[in-house]
Amino acid sequence: MPLDMDKLVSLCKRRGFLFQSSEIYGGLNGFWDYGPLGVELKRNVKEAWWRDMVSGHDDRTTLPGAPEPYEMTGLDCTIIMHPQVWKCSGHYDLFHDFMVDCRESKRRYRHDQVRGRWVEAKGQRIFVASQEGGETGLAETEQRALKFFNLRAKNAEELAWQGPLVSLTTVADFSLVLGPDAKTLGTLTEPREFNLMFKTYVGALSGEEGAAFLRPETAQGIFVNFKNVLDSSRVRVPFGIGQVGKSFRNEITPRNFTFRSREFEQMEIEFFCHPKSSPDWYRYWRDRRYRWYLDLGLAGDHLRLRDHDRDELSHYSCGTADIEYAFPFLPPGEFGELEGIAHRGDFDLRSHMEGKLARKGDELVVEEGADGKPRHRGSGKDLSYRDDLTGERYVPHVIEPSAGADRATLAFLCQAYTEDMAPDENGKPTERVVMKFHPRLAPIKAAVFPLVKKDGMPEIAEQIYRELKPRFPVFYDEKGAVGRRYRRQDEAGTPYCITVDGQTLQDQTVTIRDRDSLKQWRLKAGDCAAELERLLRG
Ligand code: GAP
């Protein structure tokens, strides 16, 4: 059964994973806050990424699939950078979507996200638009067409549909379009460019002199620090720089929970290598990053690696693959991007050296303005690399695995949500909701309970809690029936519950319960830390 997204959204709010930003004021579209459980979950996602990709990387071993050993290091750059960064990166000129406005509903849509169907009835042919795809889109366009042509559902066969749902980008004549929220035809404006970067002003200058942008990606901070990292550390090519941090995009239609937000976090690596070995490194990173999601619990049939067609590639890329997840809010068979792995060639380093580059045939050349001068000047700094062993000097090629921390967290939430049957305290099978997070990602690793709040059980349970707390995020709970406490921890995704009961008073053993198998076993109270360590290590 596909997951009902409403159930997940409601659990996220009820149990404190995610809240709408500024909710008491009605919320702000495209902005989300992580609650007490959500902040731990997202931190665990980011920490797993940082540890597996950067701080825990073994730079003396050739990892499976890698052409040779490589080094990894990290950075933490500012959100506001010199405006020239965005001119040379191409974001100032090219980072836009096309939007259309509806004069009737006053709503705004992303041109490429509106779909619709051509239909003819009563001698008139129109394009009925919708923001939905799949079955929902088909049902919605049918309802709206019936209403537009003033037909009853029993006369639906009078609607002559011409083809499947197609993008609004295929429609030339907007006077024939019934907008997604309109009652009359021809209310959508022509598509207009809309730059996605948030603009702000630095210092007291409010004119263009002080204008700056909130970064739309963390990647550029890495490129402009390439030379600093080379000069200040002893890294040699091939090596990678990782960064985790906020990015901002003024998305026209933020939607699907946190999937498309206006403020989000990225986990990006820029990997610098010799041009000749770059295709091998591209394949290595593509496969390594795909495996990372599988290892943390995303199901293989919900995850796919998709190589881009040539016409899909970004302005800088000569090879890109997406890691995609079958998010439950998408129509069946559709996948949403979790991470892109791009072969960016030397586009970024050269742009920051020479000025904004553009493709001319097969070559990258500095783009010229109408006056024949470079459109946007680069820094003029030498960002090439000299191999001190071979003496060769070159501009390294870059492989960029670029992941979204919020999208990954959302995918882990969707994957974890499970409804099953489990015995209640009387042994009767009852429905339960359980978040089956990978133990590394679980916000709380174990909960400690006294079976009842008397006979010295709370004191023993508190002692176990105190022993565990400095080493693991654990939770103590003595309120309410123990069955209900188990259920609360199942919803929080806590993999283990430790319970002090009557037998503990006699033989100092406690029970430990596994969230997924519901198996329980006994162990000495003093062995809880070692047992938890063993279980979490897997
Ligand atoms: N430096 C390359 C880059 O930024 P991207 O495909 O635009 O590439 C990388 O973004 C990742 O960032 C995406 O795969 C996605 O996980 C995340 N991301 C991008 N836009 C997002 C948004 N509006 N909301 C949430 N995550 C987003």
XYZ file of C-alpha atoms and ligand atoms in Angstrom:
565
model
C 0.000 0.000 0.000
C 1.470 3.398 -0.940
C 1.967 5.710 2.030
C -0.812 8.228 2.593
C 1.148 11.488 2.770
C -1.469 13.129 5.007
C -0.780 10.523 7.675
C 2.953 11.231 7.593
C 2.433 15.008 7.673
C 0.117 14.642 10.643
C 2.562 12.360 12.507
C 5.390 14.821 11.820
C 3.411 17.600 13.475
C 1.960 15.509 16.321
C 5.308 13.986 17.308
C 7.468 17.038 16.697
C 9.394 16.161 13.557
C 8.312 19.119 11.422
C 6.252 22.269 11.868
C 5.259 24.929 9.408
C 7.442 27.990 9.957
C 5.751 30.865 11.871
C 2.647 28.727 12.160
C 0.952 30.899 14.805
C 0.897 33.698 12.191
C -0.561 31.455 9.515
C 2.763 30.041 8.291
C 5.043 31.111 5.463
C 4.903 29.090 2.270
C 8.104 27.187 1.524
C 9.635 27.434 5.018
C 9.703 24.630 7.592
C 10.921 24.207 11.177
C 12.272 20.962 12.602
C 10.823 20.047 16.014
C 12.536 18.202 18.887
C 12.597 14.828 17.096
C 13.080 16.311 13.614
C 16.173 18.290 14.567
C 17.855 15.110 15.867
C 16.854 13.152 12.769
C 18.179 15.792 10.374
C 21.387 16.235 12.412
C 21.911 12.473 12.214
C 21.464 12.569 8.421
C 24.007 15.382 8.119
C 26.404 13.766 10.596
C 26.192 10.403 8.808
C 27.028 12.202 5.544
C 29.901 14.199 7.076
C 31.365 11.181 8.828
C 31.007 8.789 5.864
C 32.166 11.260 3.203
C 34.534 13.681 4.969
C 35.808 13.225 8.535
C 35.806 9.415 8.587
C 37.282 9.053 5.110
C 40.345 6.808 4.935
C 42.730 8.629 2.599
C 45.340 5.867 2.595
C 43.219 3.078 1.113
C 41.831 2.639 -2.390
C 38.097 2.325 -1.778
C 36.076 -0.139 -3.900
C 35.434 1.416 -7.319
C 37.852 4.345 -6.789
C 40.757 4.711 -9.221
C 43.221 5.477 -6.360
C 43.299 6.755 -2.745
C 42.121 10.338 -2.280
C 41.865 12.939 0.459
C 38.804 14.714 1.836
C 38.532 17.949 3.767
C 35.752 20.341 4.775
C 34.721 24.003 4.681
C 32.077 26.234 6.189
C 31.534 29.312 4.009
C 29.283 32.351 4.376
C 25.779 32.509 2.980
C 26.341 35.989 1.518
C 29.309 36.184 -0.804
C 30.766 38.757 -3.193
C 28.108 39.389 -5.884
C 30.693 38.709 -8.591
C 30.675 35.046 -7.488
C 27.126 34.662 -8.818
C 27.880 36.547 -12.016
C 30.802 34.256 -12.861
C 28.994 31.088 -11.764
C 26.161 31.857 -14.175
C 23.480 32.126 -11.490
C 22.975 35.859 -12.010
C 22.098 35.385 -15.694
C 20.814 31.845 -15.864
C 19.368 30.744 -12.541
C 15.739 31.359 -13.342
C 12.480 29.580 -13.865
C 9.634 30.723 -16.071
C 6.437 31.682 -14.295
C 2.917 32.362 -15.457
C 0.386 34.424 -13.511
C -3.356 33.948 -13.530
C -5.205 37.255 -13.913
C -8.375 35.688 -12.499
C -7.200 33.672 -9.474
C -4.126 35.902 -8.868
C -2.079 32.731 -8.435
C 1.395 32.142 -9.815
C 2.659 28.886 -11.344
C 5.916 27.503 -12.625
C 5.432 27.245 -16.378
C 6.970 23.770 -16.640
C 4.994 22.421 -13.686
C 1.545 23.117 -15.117
C 0.154 20.188 -17.080
C -3.111 19.684 -18.861
C -5.132 17.950 -21.562
C -6.683 19.088 -24.809
C -10.395 18.416 -24.993
C -13.171 19.258 -27.431
C -16.883 19.576 -26.676
C -19.793 21.563 -28.073
C -17.619 22.592 -31.029
C -14.925 24.211 -28.855
C -11.373 22.945 -28.258
C -9.620 23.994 -25.042
C -6.578 23.055 -22.921
C -7.609 22.220 -19.339
C -4.662 22.860 -17.010
C -3.870 21.347 -13.644
C -0.965 21.336 -11.220
C -1.398 17.640 -10.631
C -0.050 14.711 -12.595
C -1.089 11.063 -12.953
C -4.546 9.838 -11.936
C -5.214 12.962 -9.841
C -4.445 15.226 -12.799
C -6.682 13.184 -15.105
C -9.585 13.245 -12.632
C -9.171 16.948 -11.944
C -9.069 17.963 -15.615
C -12.185 15.891 -16.280
C -14.116 17.558 -13.443
C -13.078 21.016 -14.592
C -13.891 20.297 -18.241
C -17.384 19.089 -17.266
C -17.933 22.278 -15.305
C -16.578 24.509 -18.071
C -18.816 22.947 -20.729
C -21.740 22.818 -18.322
C -22.106 19.039 -18.614
C -23.198 16.461 -16.040
C -20.963 13.541 -15.080
C -23.323 11.147 -16.912
C -22.573 13.064 -20.152
C -18.808 12.732 -19.773
C -18.623 10.888 -23.097
C -19.392 14.224 -24.834
C -15.856 15.288 -23.902
C -13.515 14.254 -26.732
C -10.071 14.079 -25.112
C -7.137 14.620 -27.440
C -4.043 12.966 -26.017
C -2.653 12.464 -22.508
C -1.598 15.013 -19.860
C 1.128 17.205 -21.354
C 3.146 20.167 -20.102
C 1.868 23.715 -20.576
C 5.236 24.393 -22.224
C 3.862 22.574 -25.308
C 1.003 25.088 -25.669
C 1.534 28.122 -27.895
C -1.874 29.824 -27.743
C -2.729 30.767 -24.138
C -6.164 32.113 -25.126
C -7.289 28.453 -25.298
C -6.025 27.585 -21.808
C -8.264 27.114 -18.789
C -5.785 27.947 -15.971
C -5.438 25.539 -13.003
C -7.665 27.682 -10.747
C -9.607 29.695 -13.333
C -13.212 29.518 -14.503
C -12.677 31.368 -17.781
C -10.291 30.854 -20.692
C -7.179 32.864 -21.455
C -6.400 34.182 -17.970
C -2.769 33.042 -17.872
C -0.067 35.577 -18.752
C 2.774 34.749 -21.138
C 5.706 33.033 -19.332
C 8.152 35.446 -17.733
C 11.661 34.870 -16.387
C 12.036 34.874 -12.621
C 15.475 34.729 -10.987
C 15.426 32.365 -8.032
C 18.101 34.115 -5.981
C 16.962 36.068 -2.917
C 18.341 39.593 -3.078
C 19.409 41.561 -0.039
C 21.447 44.669 0.773
C 24.713 44.692 2.683
C 25.457 47.543 5.085
C 23.746 50.911 4.990
C 23.736 51.097 1.173
C 20.287 50.251 -0.113
C 21.018 50.870 -3.820
C 22.537 48.466 -6.327
C 25.997 49.179 -4.854
C 25.056 47.271 -1.692
C 23.059 44.541 -3.446
C 23.998 40.941 -2.632
C 22.383 37.510 -2.800
C 21.682 34.674 -0.395
C 23.570 31.713 -1.841
C 21.405 29.372 -3.925
C 23.986 26.576 -3.498
C 26.910 25.874 -1.186
C 29.145 24.781 -4.079
C 30.464 28.217 -5.045
C 31.937 28.809 -1.570
C 34.109 25.757 -2.214
C 35.290 26.907 -5.658
C 36.286 30.370 -4.499
C 38.238 28.817 -1.601
C 39.988 26.219 -3.768
C 43.302 28.080 -3.670
C 43.019 28.793 0.072
C 42.571 25.099 0.786
C 45.484 24.146 -1.479
C 47.754 26.756 0.100
C 46.803 26.080 3.711
C 46.680 22.284 3.777
C 48.836 19.647 2.192
C 46.123 18.124 0.002
C 47.083 16.877 -3.432
C 44.812 16.201 -6.408
C 42.710 14.034 -6.343
C 40.922 15.422 -3.319
C 37.462 16.580 -2.306
C 36.040 19.409 -0.225
C 32.722 18.884 1.537
C 30.347 21.468 2.911
C 26.963 21.316 4.656
C 24.892 24.458 4.923
C 21.834 26.507 4.151
C 20.878 27.522 0.637
C 18.026 29.733 -0.459
C 15.907 29.706 -3.600
C 12.845 31.821 -4.145
C 10.923 28.890 -5.621
C 7.807 29.970 -7.533
C 5.708 27.095 -6.251
C 7.197 25.512 -3.131
C 5.324 22.294 -2.437
C 5.207 18.668 -1.430
C 6.051 19.252 2.217
C 9.790 20.029 2.517
C 10.621 18.633 -0.946
C 10.688 22.048 -2.614
C 11.403 24.677 0.038
C 12.696 28.207 -0.198
C 15.245 27.695 2.587
C 16.942 24.315 2.764
C 20.248 22.645 3.504
C 22.650 21.090 1.067
C 25.447 18.560 1.565
C 27.851 19.127 -1.314
C 31.230 17.776 -2.345
C 33.442 19.312 -4.992
C 35.921 16.644 -5.976
C 39.007 17.855 -7.872
C 40.786 15.422 -10.159
C 42.945 15.136 -13.261
C 40.912 15.658 -16.462
C 41.969 12.258 -17.808
C 40.667 10.286 -14.811
C 37.542 12.413 -14.320
C 35.125 9.977 -16.074
C 36.263 7.208 -13.684
C 35.811 9.476 -10.680
C 32.379 10.492 -11.953
C 31.282 6.829 -12.018
C 32.857 6.202 -8.615
C 30.937 9.048 -6.938
C 27.674 8.232 -8.688
C 27.775 4.635 -7.453
C 29.147 5.474 -3.999
C 26.436 8.043 -3.308
C 23.697 5.696 -4.514
C 24.958 2.989 -2.133
C 24.981 5.459 0.768
C 21.200 5.833 0.625
C 20.692 2.084 0.350
C 22.970 1.454 3.327
C 20.915 3.878 5.414
C 17.701 2.070 4.657
C 16.082 3.469 1.491
C 14.491 0.531 -0.301
C 16.028 -0.469 -3.637
C 12.675 -0.493 -5.429
C 12.023 3.114 -4.306
C 15.448 4.390 -5.283
C 16.947 4.746 -8.731
C 20.000 6.129 -10.427
C 19.140 7.974 -13.626
C 21.674 9.277 -16.115
C 20.634 12.557 -17.737
C 20.083 12.785 -21.462
C 22.419 15.249 -23.166
C 19.687 17.884 -23.583
C 18.966 17.788 -19.822
C 22.504 18.722 -18.781
C 23.199 22.035 -17.009
C 25.132 24.740 -18.791
C 28.399 23.530 -17.224
C 27.974 19.762 -17.213
C 29.201 17.052 -19.554
C 27.623 14.196 -17.549
C 25.084 14.112 -14.746
C 23.136 11.436 -12.921
C 20.346 11.882 -10.427
C 19.627 9.685 -7.458
C 15.859 9.677 -7.237
C 13.296 8.422 -4.738
C 9.693 7.411 -5.362
C 8.189 9.961 -2.959
C 4.607 9.019 -2.078
C 3.208 12.416 -3.110
C 4.271 11.766 -6.714
C 2.055 9.880 -9.162
C 2.828 6.137 -9.324
C 5.946 5.461 -11.368
C 7.347 8.986 -10.904
C 10.518 9.739 -8.945
C 11.835 12.952 -7.325
C 15.465 14.070 -7.179
C 17.384 13.424 -3.964
C 20.845 14.214 -5.219
C 22.615 15.127 -8.449
C 26.109 13.910 -9.320
C 27.574 16.149 -11.993
C 30.751 16.061 -13.995
C 31.386 19.817 -14.221
C 34.672 19.741 -16.101
C 36.764 22.841 -15.344
C 33.828 25.200 -15.829
C 33.718 26.634 -12.301
C 37.419 27.114 -11.612
C 37.968 28.645 -15.053
C 34.942 30.940 -14.678
C 36.294 32.247 -11.384
C 39.690 32.795 -13.024
C 38.722 34.222 -16.402
C 35.098 35.368 -16.278
C 31.757 33.833 -17.009
C 32.113 31.030 -19.536
C 29.706 30.000 -22.256
C 29.607 27.027 -24.548
C 30.598 27.744 -28.156
C 30.256 24.524 -30.106
C 32.303 22.036 -28.137
C 34.411 24.696 -26.458
C 33.987 26.823 -23.339
C 34.880 30.461 -24.000
C 34.606 33.637 -21.926
C 31.198 35.089 -22.712
C 31.273 38.547 -24.257
C 28.799 41.373 -23.821
C 27.479 43.519 -26.687
C 30.613 45.721 -26.384
C 32.907 42.726 -27.069
C 34.261 42.807 -23.485
C 33.881 39.893 -21.034
C 30.307 39.872 -19.813
C 31.377 39.261 -16.198
C 35.037 39.404 -15.227
C 36.563 36.609 -13.146
C 38.902 37.129 -10.180
C 42.023 36.989 -12.351
C 43.579 34.653 -9.727
C 45.401 31.548 -10.917
C 43.297 28.564 -9.860
C 45.340 25.968 -11.699
C 47.148 23.149 -9.914
C 50.766 22.071 -10.271
C 51.520 18.427 -9.625
C 54.803 18.551 -7.686
C 55.657 14.962 -8.634
C 55.214 15.240 -12.407
C 55.576 19.013 -12.805
C 52.341 19.092 -14.839
C 50.125 22.178 -14.438
C 46.406 21.991 -15.198
C 42.982 23.194 -14.109
C 41.443 20.240 -12.265
C 38.150 18.790 -13.385
C 35.354 18.624 -10.860
C 32.865 15.929 -9.898
C 30.063 17.299 -7.761
C 27.820 15.054 -5.658
C 25.179 17.543 -4.485
C 22.603 16.301 -1.992
C 19.760 17.985 -0.133
C 19.680 17.349 3.624
C 15.959 18.131 3.812
C 15.056 15.946 0.851
C 17.117 13.082 2.255
C 15.430 13.535 5.652
C 12.023 13.524 3.958
C 12.882 10.346 2.058
C 14.014 8.660 5.298
C 10.754 9.761 6.958
C 8.664 8.368 4.091
C 10.626 5.115 4.053
C 10.400 4.690 7.826
C 6.639 5.169 8.143
C 5.082 1.735 8.696
C 1.718 0.530 9.905
C 1.641 -2.993 11.295
C -0.016 -5.095 13.965
C 1.568 -5.581 17.368
C 0.211 -7.076 20.581
C -0.970 -4.555 23.160
C -0.324 -5.045 26.899
C -3.064 -7.685 27.038
C -1.515 -9.558 24.125
C -4.281 -8.508 21.713
C -2.991 -7.630 18.194
C -3.641 -3.936 17.544
C -2.630 -1.530 14.825
C 0.563 0.395 15.454
C 2.441 3.162 13.639
C 6.172 2.644 13.756
C 8.960 4.721 12.243
C 11.540 2.159 11.171
C 14.563 4.460 10.942
C 18.016 2.996 10.503
C 19.505 3.021 14.038
C 22.153 5.560 12.941
C 19.412 7.998 11.986
C 16.958 7.361 14.838
C 16.562 10.542 16.924
C 16.486 8.546 20.193
C 18.520 5.340 20.385
C 16.854 3.797 23.444
C 14.136 4.555 25.973
C 14.354 3.457 29.595
C 11.170 2.622 31.529
C 10.279 1.387 34.999
C 7.380 -1.031 34.501
C 5.496 0.697 37.325
C 6.210 3.830 39.308
C 6.867 2.033 42.621
C 8.835 -0.729 44.385
C 12.169 0.987 43.631
C 11.830 0.433 39.862
C 12.071 4.146 38.936
C 15.321 4.465 40.922
C 16.955 1.556 39.037
C 15.647 2.820 35.686
C 16.973 6.321 36.402
C 20.373 4.880 37.225
C 20.475 3.022 33.890
C 19.343 6.212 32.126
C 22.137 8.214 33.821
C 24.742 5.648 32.786
C 23.605 5.655 29.170
C 22.908 9.363 28.648
C 26.525 10.594 28.317
C 27.073 8.068 25.504
C 23.745 7.818 23.661
C 20.672 10.011 23.108
C 18.319 8.098 25.429
C 14.937 9.005 26.898
C 13.443 8.261 30.309
C 9.692 7.774 30.663
C 7.661 6.587 33.621
C 4.262 8.113 32.741
C 1.245 5.977 31.806
C 0.816 2.330 30.907
C 3.977 0.664 29.620
C 2.203 -0.449 26.413
C 1.422 3.154 25.601
C 5.021 4.165 26.315
C 6.228 1.516 23.836
C 3.832 2.906 21.210
C 5.091 6.446 21.706
C 8.662 5.262 21.187
C 7.616 3.270 18.092
C 6.214 6.476 16.601
C 9.431 8.315 17.453
C 11.418 5.542 15.737
C 13.369 4.521 18.874
C 15.019 1.181 18.027
C 15.278 -0.185 21.610
C 13.313 0.056 24.859
C 14.825 -1.067 28.163
C 12.376 -1.957 30.931
C 12.954 -2.456 34.644
C 10.356 -4.889 36.035
C 9.626 -7.136 39.021
C 12.350 -9.588 38.077
C 14.948 -6.801 38.083
C 14.437 -6.495 41.829
C 15.417 -10.154 42.222
C 18.190 -10.782 39.695
C 19.223 -7.287 38.440
C 18.235 -8.158 34.860
C 16.136 -5.897 32.598
C 14.311 -6.522 29.334
C 15.370 -4.989 26.045
C 12.802 -4.793 23.242
C 13.550 -4.510 19.529
C 11.279 -1.992 17.756
C 10.974 -3.927 14.474
C 10.920 -7.599 15.469
C 9.261 -6.911 18.861
C 11.577 -9.537 20.308
C 12.449 -9.101 23.986
C 15.367 -10.571 25.876
C 16.908 -10.140 29.305
C 20.331 -8.886 30.238
C 22.124 -7.600 33.331
C 21.224 -3.988 34.070
C 24.933 -3.122 34.153
C 25.412 -4.497 30.611
C 22.943 -2.106 28.910
C 25.603 0.280 27.563
C 27.689 -2.513 26.033
C 24.589 -4.174 24.561
C 23.367 -0.899 23.052
C 26.798 -0.230 21.618
C 26.791 -3.697 20.011
C 23.254 -3.332 18.632
C 23.801 0.141 17.207
C 27.029 -0.911 15.558
C 24.908 -3.517 13.768
N 25.480 22.730 -6.808
C 24.555 22.001 -7.598
C 23.173 22.133 -7.137
O 22.873 22.939 -6.280
P 20.757 21.242 -7.528
O 20.300 20.021 -8.261
O 20.151 22.527 -7.896
O 22.335 21.266 -7.734
C 21.175 19.905 -5.329
O 20.561 20.996 -5.981
C 20.241 19.276 -4.327
O 19.744 20.265 -3.426
C 18.980 18.651 -4.954
O 19.216 17.346 -5.421
C 18.030 18.653 -3.772
O 18.261 17.546 -2.935
C 18.431 19.923 -3.034
N 17.496 21.017 -3.389
C 17.558 21.827 -4.457
N 16.538 22.707 -4.452
C 15.809 22.434 -3.342
C 14.632 22.994 -2.761
N 14.000 24.029 -3.317
N 14.155 22.465 -1.605
C 14.795 21.413 -1.013
N 15.911 20.862 -1.512
C 16.425 21.346 -2.653
